[in-house]
Amino acid sequence: MPGKRVVSVSLGSSKRDSRVEIELLGIPYVMERIGTDGDFQKALSLIKELDGNVDAIGLGGIDLYLITGWKKYIIKDAKKLADAAKVTPVTDGAFLKLALEKEAINMLQREGIVNFKEKKVMQITAVDRFGMASALASLAKEIVFGDLMFSFGVRIPMRSIRAVNILGFLFLPFICRLPFKMLYPVGQEQEKPSEPKFVDFFQWADVIAGDFHYIKRYSPPELPGKIIITNTTTKEDVNMLKSKGVKMLITTTPAIQGRSFGVNVWEGAVVSYLGKRADEISEEEFLEVMRSFGWQPRVEVFE
């Protein structure tokens, strides 16, 4: 059977580039991540170059969709990148995240790995991981969503999915029109030294979930006994978390050769396997294929 190649074009740092060759359901896959160091035009050119020559193109370091329980919103800058590919399907991971990260949280509870009913949870941002957010909100003893705090520096913790939905309805139509670099660190911004922010919430939470770049940048020097649920971590990231005293690291996608690839890459793998666009695939289909791939969350206990 012919092999498949999935390439994630990321606005993030090229220092995090990676390439692996694996076999999934008897099909050889090349999974690759190429960072463009925040250079939007370089990312645009690379997508055009890959279009028609690979089986799926992932968008890394940027989301195409932000999602609430009420609606999906499209980020203007990400749409420009997605539209650059005319033939090859483009994936940002949003559809797979909805299914996979919700199931990952439920699986952790079901299998007794984390009893969220006894945990205070902070999810850094909810609208980029709404599946995870809705699952955590239904299970956690207490929950805080930090979208306004960590994306905009506004000290307004949201304590329910209803609050996320309302604020999303009010603000996301405008936020999605902003230049993406105003919303999220890209390129060298991701390599800047840590700038702890809203430290009391990091200290309050037993479980810290969500985007790794935000966790890396804004967490305090010490996170003793904390459980981190995230994705896209390198060996260096794991060592950094160990040095902070983290108790357990969970990534919602499996590690391949020491690296957990972004959900956009895995969504590309599913899309190329089924031969459908991401928005044509149901949550159950995503889960069925990922289970067939051997998916389960990666759990590392450090103490």
mmCIF file of C-alpha atoms in Angstrom:
data_model
loop_
_atom_site.group_PDB
_atom_site.id
_atom_site.type_symbol
_atom_site.label_atom_id
_atom_site.label_comp_id
_atom_site.label_asym_id
_atom_site.label_seq_id
_atom_site.Cartn_x
_atom_site.Cartn_y
_atom_site.Cartn_z
ATOM 1 C CA MET A 1 0.000 0.000 0.000
ATOM 2 C CA PRO A 2 1.430 3.446 -0.891
ATOM 3 C CA GLY A 3 2.674 5.475 2.010
ATOM 4 C CA LYS A 4 1.267 8.770 3.204
ATOM 5 C CA ARG A 5 2.959 12.003 4.157
ATOM 6 C CA VAL A 6 1.487 14.526 6.560
ATOM 7 C CA VAL A 7 3.326 17.814 7.028
ATOM 8 C CA SER A 8 2.494 20.365 9.691
ATOM 9 C CA VAL A 9 3.449 23.898 8.671
ATOM 10 C CA SER A 10 3.838 25.805 11.918
ATOM 11 C CA LEU A 11 4.176 29.475 12.727
ATOM 12 C CA GLY A 12 6.140 28.309 15.743
ATOM 13 C CA SER A 13 9.872 28.039 16.258
ATOM 14 C CA SER A 14 11.882 25.858 13.875
ATOM 15 C CA LYS A 15 13.765 24.580 16.944
ATOM 16 C CA ARG A 16 10.801 22.262 17.575
ATOM 17 C CA ASP A 17 10.914 20.669 14.102
ATOM 18 C CA SER A 18 10.561 16.917 13.934
ATOM 19 C CA ARG A 19 10.108 14.108 11.407
ATOM 20 C CA VAL A 20 9.202 10.478 12.070
ATOM 21 C CA GLU A 21 8.384 7.445 9.954
ATOM 22 C CA ILE A 22 5.836 5.044 11.430
ATOM 23 C CA GLU A 23 3.368 2.415 10.275
ATOM 24 C CA LEU A 24 -0.341 2.820 10.989
ATOM 25 C CA LEU A 25 -2.744 0.027 10.054
ATOM 26 C CA GLY A 26 -0.130 -1.396 7.693
ATOM 27 C CA ILE A 27 0.407 1.943 5.938
ATOM 28 C CA PRO A 28 3.794 3.681 6.148
ATOM 29 C CA TYR A 29 3.368 7.267 7.295
ATOM 30 C CA VAL A 30 5.836 10.145 7.311
ATOM 31 C CA MET A 31 4.767 12.721 9.906
ATOM 32 C CA GLU A 32 6.657 15.980 9.865
ATOM 33 C CA ARG A 33 6.568 19.374 11.525
ATOM 34 C CA ILE A 34 8.252 22.390 9.885
ATOM 35 C CA GLY A 35 8.387 25.637 11.864
ATOM 36 C CA THR A 36 8.558 29.003 10.095
ATOM 37 C CA ASP A 37 9.622 31.104 13.108
ATOM 38 C CA GLY A 38 6.547 33.312 12.957
ATOM 39 C CA ASP A 39 7.105 34.216 9.278
ATOM 40 C CA PHE A 40 3.575 34.273 7.847
ATOM 41 C CA GLN A 41 4.705 34.668 4.219
ATOM 42 C CA LYS A 42 7.125 31.759 4.567
ATOM 43 C CA ALA A 43 4.304 29.589 5.909
ATOM 44 C CA LEU A 44 2.082 30.675 3.018
ATOM 45 C CA SER A 45 4.769 29.813 0.447
ATOM 46 C CA LEU A 46 5.468 26.449 2.051
ATOM 47 C CA ILE A 47 1.787 25.485 2.002
ATOM 48 C CA LYS A 48 1.589 26.393 -1.694
ATOM 49 C CA GLU A 49 4.719 24.315 -2.357
ATOM 50 C CA LEU A 50 3.335 21.286 -0.495
ATOM 51 C CA ASP A 51 -0.138 21.546 -2.020
ATOM 52 C CA GLY A 52 -0.739 18.539 -4.239
ATOM 53 C CA ASN A 53 2.505 16.867 -3.152
ATOM 54 C CA VAL A 54 1.522 15.534 0.289
ATOM 55 C CA ASP A 55 -1.567 13.794 1.670
ATOM 56 C CA ALA A 56 -2.479 16.377 4.311
ATOM 57 C CA ILE A 57 -1.139 19.736 5.474
ATOM 58 C CA GLY A 58 -1.465 20.597 9.150
ATOM 59 C CA LEU A 59 -1.643 24.144 10.477
ATOM 60 C CA GLY A 60 0.571 24.418 13.539
ATOM 61 C CA GLY A 61 1.010 27.305 15.950
ATOM 62 C CA ILE A 62 -2.316 28.726 14.805
ATOM 63 C CA ASP A 63 -5.932 27.609 15.033
ATOM 64 C CA LEU A 64 -8.305 27.834 12.095
ATOM 65 C CA TYR A 65 -11.316 27.437 14.349
ATOM 66 C CA LEU A 66 -12.167 28.632 17.845
ATOM 67 C CA ILE A 67 -15.153 26.770 19.214
ATOM 68 C CA THR A 68 -17.762 27.253 21.900
ATOM 69 C CA GLY A 69 -20.797 25.149 22.627
ATOM 70 C CA TRP A 70 -22.806 27.462 20.424
ATOM 71 C CA LYS A 71 -20.688 28.118 17.330
ATOM 72 C CA LYS A 72 -17.399 27.708 15.454
ATOM 73 C CA TYR A 73 -15.520 30.903 14.645
ATOM 74 C CA ILE A 74 -12.841 31.153 11.915
ATOM 75 C CA ILE A 75 -9.616 33.072 12.545
ATOM 76 C CA LYS A 76 -9.014 35.381 9.604
ATOM 77 C CA ASP A 77 -5.233 34.882 9.359
ATOM 78 C CA ALA A 78 -5.544 31.099 9.563
ATOM 79 C CA LYS A 79 -8.108 31.078 6.751
ATOM 80 C CA LYS A 80 -5.564 32.829 4.497
ATOM 81 C CA LEU A 81 -3.142 29.976 5.151
ATOM 82 C CA ALA A 82 -5.786 27.269 4.659
ATOM 83 C CA ASP A 83 -6.977 28.838 1.412
ATOM 84 C CA ALA A 84 -3.433 28.664 0.003
ATOM 85 C CA ALA A 85 -3.871 24.913 -0.494
ATOM 86 C CA LYS A 86 -6.159 24.177 -3.441
ATOM 87 C CA VAL A 87 -5.779 20.388 -3.638
ATOM 88 C CA THR A 88 -4.428 18.923 -0.399
ATOM 89 C CA PRO A 89 -6.732 18.932 2.650
ATOM 90 C CA VAL A 90 -5.666 21.310 5.415
ATOM 91 C CA THR A 91 -6.175 20.353 9.066
ATOM 92 C CA ASP A 92 -5.827 22.456 12.207
ATOM 93 C CA GLY A 93 -6.849 19.677 14.599
ATOM 94 C CA ALA A 94 -10.065 21.357 15.751
ATOM 95 C CA PHE A 95 -12.399 18.523 14.762
ATOM 96 C CA LEU A 96 -10.169 15.778 16.129
ATOM 97 C CA LYS A 97 -9.579 17.719 19.358
ATOM 98 C CA LEU A 98 -13.318 17.936 19.985
ATOM 99 C CA ALA A 99 -13.572 14.146 19.937
ATOM 100 C CA LEU A 100 -10.192 13.012 21.177
ATOM 101 C CA GLU A 101 -9.549 15.366 24.076
ATOM 102 C CA LYS A 102 -13.061 14.904 25.459
ATOM 103 C CA GLU A 103 -12.551 11.130 25.347
ATOM 104 C CA ALA A 104 -9.056 11.460 26.843
ATOM 105 C CA ILE A 105 -10.416 13.272 29.910
ATOM 106 C CA ASN A 106 -13.268 10.784 30.318
ATOM 107 C CA MET A 107 -10.818 7.877 29.942
ATOM 108 C CA LEU A 108 -8.514 9.298 32.633
ATOM 109 C CA GLN A 109 -11.487 9.509 35.007
ATOM 110 C CA ARG A 110 -12.895 6.104 34.026
ATOM 111 C CA GLU A 111 -9.586 4.303 34.484
ATOM 112 C CA GLY A 112 -8.826 6.013 37.790
ATOM 113 C CA ILE A 113 -5.680 7.752 36.524
ATOM 114 C CA VAL A 114 -6.994 11.164 37.613
ATOM 115 C CA ASN A 115 -10.073 11.596 39.793
ATOM 116 C CA PHE A 116 -11.168 15.010 38.570
ATOM 117 C CA LYS A 117 -14.069 14.995 41.041
ATOM 118 C CA GLU A 118 -11.513 15.674 43.764
ATOM 119 C CA LYS A 119 -9.416 18.142 41.755
ATOM 120 C CA LYS A 120 -9.384 21.883 41.188
ATOM 121 C CA VAL A 121 -8.654 22.382 37.505
ATOM 122 C CA MET A 122 -7.397 25.375 35.529
ATOM 123 C CA GLN A 123 -7.624 25.102 31.757
ATOM 124 C CA ILE A 124 -5.463 27.847 30.293
ATOM 125 C CA THR A 125 -7.831 28.555 27.401
ATOM 126 C CA ALA A 126 -11.103 26.816 26.553
ATOM 127 C CA VAL A 127 -12.035 27.975 23.051
ATOM 128 C CA ASP A 128 -9.085 26.228 21.397
ATOM 129 C CA ARG A 129 -9.884 22.957 23.199
ATOM 130 C CA PHE A 130 -13.616 22.967 23.748
ATOM 131 C CA GLY A 131 -13.905 19.165 23.900
ATOM 132 C CA MET A 132 -11.422 19.074 26.766
ATOM 133 C CA ALA A 133 -13.115 22.061 28.416
ATOM 134 C CA SER A 134 -16.592 20.549 28.359
ATOM 135 C CA ALA A 135 -15.350 17.223 29.727
ATOM 136 C CA LEU A 136 -13.366 18.871 32.519
ATOM 137 C CA ALA A 137 -16.279 21.153 33.428
ATOM 138 C CA SER A 138 -18.554 18.142 33.819
ATOM 139 C CA LEU A 139 -16.107 16.258 36.058
ATOM 140 C CA ALA A 140 -13.934 18.671 38.038
ATOM 141 C CA LYS A 141 -14.526 19.635 41.654
ATOM 142 C CA GLU A 142 -13.893 23.252 40.629
ATOM 143 C CA ILE A 143 -12.885 24.729 37.282
ATOM 144 C CA VAL A 144 -11.360 27.950 35.986
ATOM 145 C CA PHE A 145 -10.935 28.849 32.321
ATOM 146 C CA GLY A 146 -8.234 31.456 31.745
ATOM 147 C CA ASP A 147 -8.949 32.683 28.195
ATOM 148 C CA LEU A 148 -9.292 36.321 29.203
ATOM 149 C CA MET A 149 -6.387 36.170 31.657
ATOM 150 C CA PHE A 150 -3.749 34.517 29.485
ATOM 151 C CA SER A 151 -4.778 35.792 26.045
ATOM 152 C CA PHE A 152 -5.584 39.373 27.077
ATOM 153 C CA GLY A 153 -4.145 39.898 30.544
ATOM 154 C CA VAL A 154 -7.583 40.595 32.022
ATOM 155 C CA ARG A 155 -8.060 39.108 35.474
ATOM 156 C CA ILE A 156 -11.470 37.545 34.852
ATOM 157 C CA PRO A 157 -11.476 33.814 35.582
ATOM 158 C CA MET A 158 -14.404 32.033 33.939
ATOM 159 C CA ARG A 159 -15.848 29.314 36.155
ATOM 160 C CA SER A 160 -18.315 27.562 33.836
ATOM 161 C CA ILE A 161 -18.877 26.501 30.254
ATOM 162 C CA ARG A 162 -21.849 28.889 30.197
ATOM 163 C CA ALA A 163 -19.470 31.792 30.868
ATOM 164 C CA VAL A 164 -17.206 30.605 28.034
ATOM 165 C CA ASN A 165 -20.184 30.418 25.670
ATOM 166 C CA ILE A 166 -21.476 33.888 26.570
ATOM 167 C CA LEU A 167 -18.112 35.636 26.347
ATOM 168 C CA GLY A 168 -17.329 33.723 23.148
ATOM 169 C CA PHE A 169 -20.615 34.893 21.614
ATOM 170 C CA LEU A 170 -19.851 38.484 22.575
ATOM 171 C CA PHE A 171 -16.166 38.729 21.677
ATOM 172 C CA LEU A 172 -14.987 35.949 19.331
ATOM 173 C CA PRO A 173 -16.448 37.527 16.153
ATOM 174 C CA PHE A 174 -14.128 40.508 16.773
ATOM 175 C CA ILE A 175 -11.181 38.577 18.199
ATOM 176 C CA CYS A 176 -11.002 36.304 15.148
ATOM 177 C CA ARG A 177 -10.359 39.354 12.947
ATOM 178 C CA LEU A 178 -7.266 40.422 14.899
ATOM 179 C CA PRO A 179 -3.760 39.585 13.644
ATOM 180 C CA PHE A 180 -3.019 36.167 15.113
ATOM 181 C CA LYS A 181 0.264 37.322 16.665
ATOM 182 C CA MET A 182 -1.846 39.505 18.978
ATOM 183 C CA LEU A 183 -3.633 36.405 20.247
ATOM 184 C CA TYR A 184 -0.875 33.840 20.596
ATOM 185 C CA PRO A 185 2.945 33.738 20.781
ATOM 186 C CA VAL A 186 4.481 32.775 17.439
ATOM 187 C CA GLY A 187 8.060 32.207 16.267
ATOM 188 C CA GLN A 188 10.721 33.550 18.615
ATOM 189 C CA GLU A 189 8.008 34.713 21.007
ATOM 190 C CA GLN A 190 7.687 31.041 21.960
ATOM 191 C CA GLU A 191 11.344 30.952 23.006
ATOM 192 C CA LYS A 192 11.195 33.962 25.327
ATOM 193 C CA PRO A 193 12.080 33.439 28.981
ATOM 194 C CA SER A 194 9.301 32.531 31.357
ATOM 195 C CA GLU A 195 7.107 35.444 32.516
ATOM 196 C CA PRO A 196 5.003 34.083 35.395
ATOM 197 C CA LYS A 197 1.498 35.508 35.330
ATOM 198 C CA PHE A 198 -1.590 34.896 37.476
ATOM 199 C CA VAL A 199 0.606 32.664 39.626
ATOM 200 C CA ASP A 200 -2.078 32.307 42.296
ATOM 201 C CA PHE A 201 -4.224 30.346 39.851
ATOM 202 C CA PHE A 202 -1.335 28.010 39.017
ATOM 203 C CA GLN A 203 -0.863 27.488 42.760
ATOM 204 C CA TRP A 204 -4.604 27.027 43.350
ATOM 205 C CA ALA A 205 -5.069 24.325 40.711
ATOM 206 C CA ASP A 206 -4.320 20.634 41.207
ATOM 207 C CA VAL A 207 -4.557 20.077 37.452
ATOM 208 C CA ILE A 208 -3.306 22.544 34.813
ATOM 209 C CA ALA A 209 -4.607 21.804 31.336
ATOM 210 C CA GLY A 210 -4.382 23.318 27.881
ATOM 211 C CA ASP A 211 -1.912 24.918 25.515
ATOM 212 C CA PHE A 212 1.679 24.081 26.347
ATOM 213 C CA HIS A 213 3.244 27.360 25.206
ATOM 214 C CA TYR A 214 1.075 29.281 27.652
ATOM 215 C CA ILE A 215 1.923 26.833 30.444
ATOM 216 C CA LYS A 216 5.635 27.102 29.622
ATOM 217 C CA ARG A 217 5.641 30.887 29.499
ATOM 218 C CA TYR A 218 3.329 31.849 32.347
ATOM 219 C CA SER A 219 3.802 29.150 34.972
ATOM 220 C CA PRO A 220 5.896 29.908 38.085
ATOM 221 C CA PRO A 221 9.343 28.312 38.641
ATOM 222 C CA GLU A 222 7.835 25.626 40.848
ATOM 223 C CA LEU A 223 4.761 23.463 40.226
ATOM 224 C CA PRO A 224 5.099 20.883 43.008
ATOM 225 C CA GLY A 225 2.696 17.972 42.795
ATOM 226 C CA LYS A 226 0.766 19.361 39.835
ATOM 227 C CA ILE A 227 -0.771 17.327 37.025
ATOM 228 C CA ILE A 228 -0.254 18.802 33.551
ATOM 229 C CA ILE A 229 -2.562 17.842 30.658
ATOM 230 C CA THR A 230 -1.373 19.229 27.367
ATOM 231 C CA ASN A 231 0.129 18.291 24.016
ATOM 232 C CA THR A 232 3.075 18.855 21.669
ATOM 233 C CA THR A 233 5.884 18.444 24.163
ATOM 234 C CA THR A 234 9.541 17.744 23.398
ATOM 235 C CA LYS A 235 12.110 15.954 25.575
ATOM 236 C CA GLU A 236 13.350 19.386 26.732
ATOM 237 C CA ASP A 237 9.818 20.338 27.749
ATOM 238 C CA VAL A 238 9.485 17.152 29.788
ATOM 239 C CA ASN A 239 12.765 17.880 31.590
ATOM 240 C CA MET A 240 11.609 21.433 32.305
ATOM 241 C CA LEU A 241 8.376 20.153 33.873
ATOM 242 C CA LYS A 242 10.328 17.656 35.974
ATOM 243 C CA SER A 243 12.578 20.454 37.236
ATOM 244 C CA LYS A 244 9.489 22.382 38.378
ATOM 245 C CA GLY A 245 8.371 19.437 40.494
ATOM 246 C CA VAL A 246 5.417 18.388 38.336
ATOM 247 C CA LYS A 247 3.921 15.084 39.495
ATOM 248 C CA MET A 248 2.380 13.810 36.270
ATOM 249 C CA LEU A 249 2.407 14.766 32.586
ATOM 250 C CA ILE A 250 -0.430 13.655 30.337
ATOM 251 C CA THR A 251 -0.471 14.367 26.621
ATOM 252 C CA THR A 252 -3.630 13.674 24.684
ATOM 253 C CA THR A 253 -1.734 12.269 21.713
ATOM 254 C CA PRO A 254 0.859 9.502 22.020
ATOM 255 C CA ALA A 255 4.592 10.094 22.040
ATOM 256 C CA ILE A 256 6.473 9.006 18.939
ATOM 257 C CA GLN A 257 10.223 8.782 19.425
ATOM 258 C CA GLY A 258 9.953 11.033 22.477
ATOM 259 C CA ARG A 259 7.724 13.635 20.874
ATOM 260 C CA SER A 260 3.955 14.185 21.037
ATOM 261 C CA PHE A 261 2.883 15.650 17.712
ATOM 262 C CA GLY A 262 0.179 18.272 17.500
ATOM 263 C CA VAL A 263 -3.419 17.265 16.972
ATOM 264 C CA ASN A 264 -3.301 18.934 13.546
ATOM 265 C CA VAL A 265 -0.841 16.220 12.459
ATOM 266 C CA TRP A 266 -3.025 13.398 13.749
ATOM 267 C CA GLU A 267 -6.113 14.952 12.200
ATOM 268 C CA GLY A 268 -4.161 14.978 8.924
ATOM 269 C CA ALA A 269 -3.343 11.288 9.392
ATOM 270 C CA VAL A 270 -7.038 10.434 9.896
ATOM 271 C CA VAL A 271 -8.144 12.621 6.980
ATOM 272 C CA SER A 272 -5.635 11.010 4.620
ATOM 273 C CA TYR A 273 -6.598 7.522 5.851
ATOM 274 C CA LEU A 274 -10.349 8.014 5.324
ATOM 275 C CA GLY A 275 -10.071 10.196 2.221
ATOM 276 C CA LYS A 276 -12.577 12.684 3.654
ATOM 277 C CA ARG A 277 -12.383 16.312 4.737
ATOM 278 C CA ALA A 278 -12.171 16.859 8.486
ATOM 279 C CA ASP A 279 -15.631 18.447 8.631
ATOM 280 C CA GLU A 280 -17.102 15.346 6.970
ATOM 281 C CA ILE A 281 -15.830 13.003 9.699
ATOM 282 C CA SER A 282 -17.959 12.344 12.775
ATOM 283 C CA GLU A 283 -16.553 12.322 16.304
ATOM 284 C CA GLU A 284 -17.125 8.562 16.486
ATOM 285 C CA GLU A 285 -15.293 8.013 13.189
ATOM 286 C CA PHE A 286 -12.337 10.038 14.481
ATOM 287 C CA LEU A 287 -12.256 7.956 17.654
ATOM 288 C CA GLU A 288 -12.637 4.676 15.783
ATOM 289 C CA VAL A 289 -9.677 5.418 13.493
ATOM 290 C CA MET A 290 -7.514 6.770 16.310
ATOM 291 C CA ARG A 291 -8.263 3.655 18.402
ATOM 292 C CA SER A 292 -7.313 1.543 15.372
ATOM 293 C CA PHE A 293 -4.052 3.517 15.234
ATOM 294 C CA GLY A 294 -3.492 2.364 18.832
ATOM 295 C CA TRP A 295 -4.266 5.763 20.377
ATOM 296 C CA GLN A 296 -4.364 6.357 24.068
ATOM 297 C CA PRO A 297 -3.216 9.317 26.134
ATOM 298 C CA ARG A 298 0.430 9.305 27.159
ATOM 299 C CA VAL A 299 0.838 9.316 30.937
ATOM 300 C CA GLU A 300 4.196 9.947 32.629
ATOM 301 C CA VAL A 301 4.471 9.919 36.406
ATOM 302 C CA PHE A 302 7.533 11.768 37.715
ATOM 303 C CA GLU A 303 7.338 10.876 41.398
#
